[in-house]
Amino acid sequence: MTRYSFYLLFHLILVSTSILARDIPEDSVKRGANLQTIFEKDFGHSKASLEYVNFAAQETKKDTSWLKIGGALRLNTIYAKYEGKTFPLGTEGRNDWTWDTWRINVDSYSDGLQLSFEYRFYPTFNTHFIKYGWIGYRFNPSTNLQFGITQVPFGLLTYASHSWWFMTPYYVGLEDDHQIGFNFTSDLEHWRFNIAYFLLSEPRGTNELSYGVASSARYSYDVVPIPGNSNIERRQVNLRAARKLKFGEIGLSLQTHEVYNQQTSHTGRQFATAIHFENNWGRLNLKTQALYYNFTDVQDDNGSILDFVQMGAYGFGTYDVASEAAMYTIGIAYDIPVQWGPIRNIQLYNDYTYMQKMGEIQINGQSQKFAPTHMHVPGALISAGKIYCYFDIARGINQPWLTDSFGGNSIGSGRGINYLEPISATNPIDQKPNWNTRLNINLGYYF
């Protein structure tokens, strides 16, 4: 570039900047529309504030305008002991540092009109998909409407968990679920009410088919079609009422949707309900929840009634989910403010879920009850500026992700004594399996 060209380019930049400054409305200038407004965010020091970045939904003022752009880059490593076997560092892709996630977030707000969007990429297993994307309107500080791919108002919001992991409800589509439809929220004195309708589950993204069927390329766990079992979720209704407490809430949720077979046009149904309680006592946070769900008259492509539905997400293969179960979840977290160089907070947590399945299977002429699922995650979240690090010790029995053989029938009937083989007369359900354990470290930069 010649010196003359450089001066010309510099002059054009100055002129363009001046024009842009004049084009910004006076009220936007008064409201502070600048790069700091676009990129400045408060991520807090808990999962609820770090991972839930729907800033548009959190804005209650109607007469303001802003734009926020951000995202996250996260690395992950694990050390596992599954089915009594350990896996040395750097083998089978398990214990190297891997590029877990990168994501982009865009939030916009202008005089009550809202837009919120998040798209995620998982390079380690070659999949990417939209998490949410919606437009909305803030009628007043207590009334809001969202339309698009938005979070389902069910149970503990935004999460039933404190850790990098979710708790077991997530793995059956009942924690941090997202669907296509609308969600209407209204606050009336000491109550918050949600009425929502979702026509379909969120659209699938892109994945590498060697990991699983294309229908499983999504953020939320949903009933997805596979060969011989062409079921999908549609026409979902959610009602949620929460009584506000001084530092928390207690509430009730109801959910129902169709399970539609695309091959036979047969329609089954899912029903779910949950009671939840969350409260803060100073630095201590408590989350508790009891939920129940069932799938009735769900059929495969041959017209057979199913004791399991097939659910999938993240581009991995689908797995069995028992058609009827109850779950009991409790999580405790405690914040410790510190001043250790850049480290400002350490949150210790301990989450646990017990899943009681109602089904049974006939083996050798005798009924054998489905084995329960346990999930226990103690750990810590360390906050240092814009860097956040989760240290989790995830433990599970019949948990589909905590095993040497992903998915399968762990969250359905429970695994057999030989966990690699289907349940049969020679391989009955293992009623006393060992705990599987995984040390998981997730290091993220959030901006």
XYZ file of C-alpha atoms in Angstrom:
447
model
C 0.000 0.000 0.000
C 1.401 3.452 -0.993
C 1.587 6.314 1.478
C -1.113 8.151 -0.511
C -3.423 5.101 -0.370
C -2.865 4.797 3.357
C -3.770 8.463 3.951
C -6.871 8.098 1.745
C -8.046 4.998 3.634
C -7.437 6.738 6.974
C -9.425 9.775 5.812
C -12.336 7.573 4.659
C -12.422 5.825 8.069
C -12.578 9.187 9.852
C -15.361 10.437 7.576
C -17.351 7.187 7.939
C -17.009 7.308 11.711
C -18.246 10.881 11.739
C -21.254 9.995 9.559
C -22.112 6.999 11.746
C -21.913 9.158 14.846
C -24.323 11.663 13.318
C -26.689 8.855 12.257
C -27.044 7.473 15.796
C -30.283 8.875 17.230
C -29.910 11.219 20.164
C -31.734 8.851 22.512
C -29.320 6.029 21.631
C -26.386 8.259 22.523
C -28.003 9.118 25.845
C -28.605 5.434 26.451
C -24.921 4.669 25.979
C -24.839 2.871 22.605
C -21.133 2.090 22.218
C -18.738 -0.835 22.018
C -18.734 -1.162 25.797
C -22.519 -1.634 25.738
C -22.188 -4.283 23.011
C -19.519 -6.400 24.686
C -19.926 -5.676 28.407
C -21.716 -8.486 30.280
C -22.085 -9.716 33.826
C -21.750 -13.501 33.840
C -21.937 -13.782 37.624
C -20.350 -16.830 39.243
C -22.930 -19.627 38.958
C -24.150 -21.877 36.165
C -27.507 -20.102 36.150
C -25.910 -16.748 35.247
C -22.967 -18.096 33.216
C -24.772 -20.424 30.814
C -28.116 -18.617 30.624
C -27.250 -15.482 28.674
C -30.696 -14.475 27.435
C -30.048 -10.833 28.271
C -33.052 -9.785 26.178
C -35.346 -11.859 28.395
C -33.830 -10.341 31.532
C -34.443 -6.729 30.450
C -37.532 -5.274 32.155
C -37.304 -1.627 31.030
C -39.382 -0.939 27.963
C -37.850 2.410 26.948
C -34.256 1.332 26.290
C -32.258 0.034 23.326
C -29.059 -1.998 23.173
C -27.154 -4.783 21.401
C -24.968 -7.421 23.048
C -22.677 -9.841 21.220
C -20.742 -12.600 22.934
C -19.965 -16.262 23.164
C -17.657 -18.793 24.757
C -14.681 -21.009 23.966
C -14.336 -24.130 26.144
C -11.759 -26.888 26.521
C -12.448 -30.200 28.240
C -10.546 -33.146 29.674
C -11.660 -36.269 31.527
C -10.258 -39.187 33.466
C -12.685 -42.081 33.715
C -13.184 -45.325 35.593
C -16.010 -47.152 33.866
C -17.152 -50.728 34.505
C -14.124 -51.221 36.733
C -11.634 -50.142 34.054
C -9.473 -47.031 34.035
C -8.273 -45.286 30.880
C -4.693 -43.947 30.829
C -4.004 -40.397 29.757
C -4.052 -39.698 26.049
C -5.748 -42.910 24.898
C -8.904 -43.441 22.819
C -9.497 -39.682 22.719
C -10.753 -39.819 26.304
C -8.126 -38.082 28.371
C -6.572 -35.527 26.064
C -7.611 -31.908 26.215
C -10.284 -31.515 23.556
C -12.028 -28.487 22.119
C -15.379 -28.966 23.812
C -17.510 -26.081 22.562
C -17.514 -22.729 20.953
C -20.670 -20.696 20.673
C -21.958 -17.329 19.495
C -24.627 -15.275 21.299
C -26.547 -12.264 20.012
C -29.056 -10.315 22.109
C -30.883 -7.194 21.008
C -33.460 -4.995 22.706
C -35.226 -1.938 21.339
C -38.200 -0.291 23.016
C -39.716 -3.578 24.143
C -38.820 -5.655 21.071
C -36.432 -8.517 21.851
C -34.151 -10.865 19.964
C -32.023 -13.638 21.472
C -29.962 -16.228 19.614
C -27.353 -18.876 20.411
C -25.586 -21.270 18.031
C -23.195 -23.983 19.235
C -20.322 -25.922 17.671
C -18.825 -29.138 19.109
C -15.636 -29.786 17.079
C -14.630 -32.981 18.941
C -17.559 -34.911 17.472
C -18.245 -32.725 14.433
C -21.705 -31.414 15.201
C -23.318 -27.997 15.403
C -26.851 -26.752 16.005
C -28.977 -23.889 17.254
C -29.723 -23.864 20.982
C -32.339 -21.122 20.866
C -33.455 -18.275 18.655
C -36.520 -16.170 19.380
C -38.088 -12.758 19.064
C -40.272 -11.304 21.770
C -42.022 -8.296 23.199
C -41.907 -6.806 26.675
C -45.425 -5.453 27.265
C -44.460 -4.133 30.698
C -42.011 -5.123 33.470
C -44.211 -8.059 34.470
C -45.445 -9.370 31.092
C -43.393 -10.882 28.286
C -43.998 -12.965 25.144
C -41.337 -15.015 23.311
C -41.849 -16.666 19.926
C -39.445 -19.013 18.168
C -37.058 -21.637 19.546
C -37.416 -20.895 23.227
C -36.961 -22.643 26.555
C -39.777 -24.863 27.808
C -41.132 -23.559 31.158
C -40.974 -26.751 33.215
C -39.683 -27.408 36.725
C -36.565 -25.671 38.016
C -35.514 -22.810 35.737
C -33.123 -22.313 34.212
C -31.386 -25.474 35.446
C -31.965 -28.211 38.001
C -28.163 -28.514 38.252
C -25.158 -26.466 39.396
C -22.359 -28.348 37.595
C -21.082 -28.472 34.016
C -23.241 -31.588 33.790
C -27.004 -31.570 33.848
C -29.007 -33.733 36.200
C -30.955 -36.764 35.008
C -34.129 -34.826 33.976
C -32.118 -33.240 31.152
C -31.318 -36.630 29.654
C -35.039 -37.387 29.245
C -35.949 -33.920 27.906
C -37.171 -32.357 31.172
C -34.382 -29.874 32.007
C -33.334 -26.931 29.800
C -35.473 -28.201 26.929
C -36.098 -26.000 23.875
C -38.939 -26.241 21.341
C -40.492 -24.199 18.518
C -43.487 -22.179 19.678
C -44.323 -19.400 22.115
C -43.873 -18.821 25.831
C -46.004 -16.212 27.630
C -44.845 -15.063 31.078
C -46.828 -12.927 33.513
C -45.948 -11.793 37.043
C -48.886 -11.070 39.328
C -47.854 -9.841 42.785
C -46.245 -12.897 44.429
C -46.795 -15.274 41.499
C -45.215 -16.002 38.135
C -47.288 -17.815 35.500
C -46.172 -19.383 32.207
C -48.424 -20.542 29.383
C -46.600 -22.071 26.423
C -47.417 -23.945 23.233
C -44.849 -25.658 21.011
C -45.746 -26.962 17.580
C -42.561 -29.039 17.145
C -39.215 -29.746 18.757
C -36.283 -27.588 17.661
C -34.849 -28.182 14.161
C -31.921 -30.556 13.907
C -28.443 -29.337 13.123
C -25.572 -31.145 11.405
C -23.575 -34.098 12.689
C -21.200 -36.819 11.562
C -23.354 -39.862 10.883
C -20.712 -42.242 12.227
C -21.629 -40.939 15.705
C -25.394 -41.299 15.366
C -28.531 -40.660 13.314
C -29.014 -37.210 11.792
C -32.131 -36.585 13.894
C -30.014 -36.533 17.072
C -28.054 -33.399 16.041
C -29.743 -31.073 18.553
C -29.137 -29.425 21.931
C -32.186 -30.730 23.812
C -33.063 -34.373 24.311
C -36.209 -35.200 22.341
C -38.031 -38.229 20.993
C -36.454 -38.548 17.534
C -37.106 -40.859 14.571
C -34.861 -43.847 13.879
C -35.306 -46.736 11.393
C -38.325 -48.793 12.456
C -39.433 -46.200 15.009
C -40.468 -42.965 13.282
C -41.789 -41.024 16.275
C -41.459 -37.288 16.839
C -42.728 -34.791 19.420
C -45.352 -32.216 18.429
C -48.188 -30.029 19.791
C -46.804 -29.558 23.285
C -48.589 -27.547 25.995
C -46.914 -26.276 29.179
C -48.392 -24.613 32.246
C -46.210 -23.422 35.121
C -47.052 -21.511 38.311
C -44.428 -20.402 40.826
C -45.003 -18.680 44.172
C -42.243 -16.136 44.716
C -40.432 -16.208 48.022
C -38.104 -13.538 49.382
C -35.042 -15.351 48.023
C -36.500 -18.114 45.870
C -39.685 -19.799 44.707
C -41.861 -22.891 44.978
C -43.883 -24.081 42.011
C -45.854 -26.615 40.016
C -45.446 -27.536 36.325
C -47.598 -29.498 33.891
C -46.654 -30.691 30.408
C -48.197 -32.801 27.673
C -47.417 -33.433 24.011
C -48.192 -35.815 21.186
C -45.802 -38.554 20.093
C -46.583 -38.851 16.394
C -45.454 -41.737 14.191
C -44.588 -40.331 10.767
C -44.966 -43.714 9.061
C -48.302 -44.914 10.476
C -49.843 -41.548 11.548
C -50.549 -43.084 14.973
C -50.477 -40.631 17.881
C -49.411 -41.470 21.430
C -49.010 -39.005 24.265
C -46.590 -37.886 26.937
C -47.584 -36.356 30.274
C -45.245 -34.856 32.881
C -45.591 -32.918 36.113
C -43.087 -31.480 38.589
C -43.012 -29.793 41.988
C -39.932 -27.679 42.643
C -38.421 -25.524 45.368
C -35.381 -23.250 45.194
C -34.120 -20.776 47.768
C -31.025 -18.824 48.806
C -29.845 -18.328 52.358
C -26.974 -15.902 51.993
C -24.257 -17.749 50.077
C -26.122 -21.081 50.209
C -28.384 -22.180 47.350
C -30.747 -25.161 47.477
C -32.567 -26.747 44.506
C -35.060 -29.573 45.022
C -37.521 -31.171 42.636
C -39.806 -34.182 42.309
C -41.189 -35.040 38.882
C -43.178 -37.772 37.171
C -43.666 -38.553 33.478
C -45.213 -41.242 31.324
C -45.565 -42.087 27.643
C -48.845 -43.826 26.770
C -49.849 -45.672 23.596
C -46.578 -44.893 21.793
C -46.072 -47.336 18.892
C -43.271 -48.292 16.550
C -43.684 -48.549 12.759
C -45.146 -52.063 13.097
C -47.883 -50.932 15.503
C -46.324 -52.484 18.629
C -46.737 -50.603 21.928
C -43.339 -49.437 23.206
C -42.031 -49.767 26.771
C -39.269 -47.328 25.795
C -38.996 -44.241 23.608
C -35.867 -43.330 21.661
C -34.272 -40.016 22.596
C -31.194 -38.345 21.180
C -29.087 -35.167 21.218
C -25.575 -33.855 20.439
C -25.312 -35.957 17.294
C -24.704 -39.161 19.241
C -26.796 -42.309 18.877
C -30.208 -42.532 20.502
C -30.939 -44.596 23.605
C -33.861 -46.203 25.440
C -35.855 -44.051 27.881
C -38.306 -45.883 30.131
C -41.899 -44.992 29.277
C -42.803 -44.234 32.907
C -40.642 -42.959 35.760
C -40.328 -40.589 38.721
C -37.253 -38.530 39.592
C -36.108 -36.887 42.793
C -33.403 -34.232 42.555
C -31.537 -32.237 45.189
C -28.651 -29.827 44.711
C -26.747 -27.632 47.167
C -24.217 -24.912 46.321
C -22.142 -22.592 48.489
C -20.215 -19.499 47.321
C -16.822 -18.613 48.777
C -15.633 -15.117 47.758
C -11.833 -14.979 47.546
C -9.063 -12.599 46.489
C -6.445 -14.996 45.082
C -4.873 -13.126 42.206
C -7.531 -13.100 39.420
C -9.757 -15.632 41.238
C -12.808 -13.949 42.753
C -15.191 -16.774 43.665
C -15.307 -20.511 44.291
C -18.703 -22.183 44.251
C -18.839 -25.656 45.807
C -21.813 -27.830 44.851
C -23.260 -31.298 45.277
C -26.094 -32.518 42.989
C -27.924 -35.841 43.086
C -30.847 -37.451 41.211
C -32.590 -40.779 41.784
C -34.704 -42.105 38.895
C -37.345 -44.696 39.806
C -38.648 -46.564 36.742
C -42.093 -48.170 36.816
C -41.567 -50.785 34.095
C -40.740 -54.466 34.221
C -39.660 -57.157 31.790
C -40.405 -60.887 31.548
C -37.282 -63.045 31.845
C -37.538 -66.830 32.104
C -41.240 -66.516 32.872
C -40.652 -64.126 35.765
C -41.063 -60.361 36.021
C -37.914 -58.351 36.651
C -38.258 -54.685 37.569
C -36.332 -52.035 35.684
C -33.188 -50.994 37.564
C -33.070 -47.381 38.846
C -30.683 -44.687 37.611
C -28.478 -42.709 39.997
C -26.458 -39.592 39.181
C -24.239 -37.760 41.681
C -22.013 -34.786 40.822
C -19.947 -33.026 43.504
C -17.641 -30.318 42.244
C -16.593 -26.675 42.113
C -16.881 -23.711 39.745
C -13.922 -21.316 39.919
C -14.411 -17.794 38.548
C -11.450 -15.641 37.470
C -12.319 -12.635 35.348
C -13.850 -13.981 32.142
C -12.351 -17.435 32.686
C -14.498 -20.072 34.402
C -13.443 -23.597 35.258
C -15.680 -26.504 36.330
C -14.118 -29.364 38.319
C -16.646 -32.222 38.503
C -16.528 -35.750 39.841
C -19.515 -37.237 38.007
C -20.721 -40.593 39.307
C -23.529 -42.698 37.891
C -25.353 -46.008 37.833
C -27.301 -46.680 34.623
C -26.467 -43.174 33.408
C -26.170 -43.146 29.573
C -23.121 -40.838 29.424
C -21.216 -42.363 32.350
C -20.268 -45.709 30.874
C -17.785 -47.358 28.530
C -20.738 -48.127 26.222
C -22.715 -44.956 25.508
C -26.501 -44.933 25.746
C -28.067 -48.337 25.224
C -30.689 -49.440 27.748
C -29.159 -47.807 30.834
C -31.946 -45.259 31.292
C -34.534 -47.761 30.070
C -34.583 -51.185 31.683
C -31.099 -50.762 33.108
C -28.027 -52.606 31.834
C -27.564 -56.338 31.940
C -24.903 -58.144 33.927
C -22.960 -58.065 30.666
C -23.423 -54.367 29.948
C -22.396 -54.775 26.293
C -25.248 -57.162 25.458
C -29.061 -56.741 25.280
C -31.250 -57.954 28.135
C -32.104 -61.642 27.693
C -32.717 -64.880 29.577
C -28.949 -65.372 29.844
C -28.225 -61.689 30.541
C -30.781 -60.391 33.109
C -30.873 -56.853 34.447
C -28.002 -56.187 36.831
C -29.718 -55.130 40.068
C -26.447 -54.323 41.884
C -24.170 -52.573 39.390
C -21.088 -50.614 40.427
C -20.798 -46.843 40.249
C -18.997 -45.409 37.222
C -16.880 -42.308 37.882
C -15.531 -39.546 35.660
C -13.329 -36.628 36.663
C -14.265 -33.833 34.264
C -12.447 -30.486 33.959
C -13.982 -27.849 31.707
C -12.104 -24.593 31.149
C -13.970 -21.782 29.410
C -13.434 -18.200 28.288
C -16.718 -16.279 28.126
C -16.979 -12.938 26.330
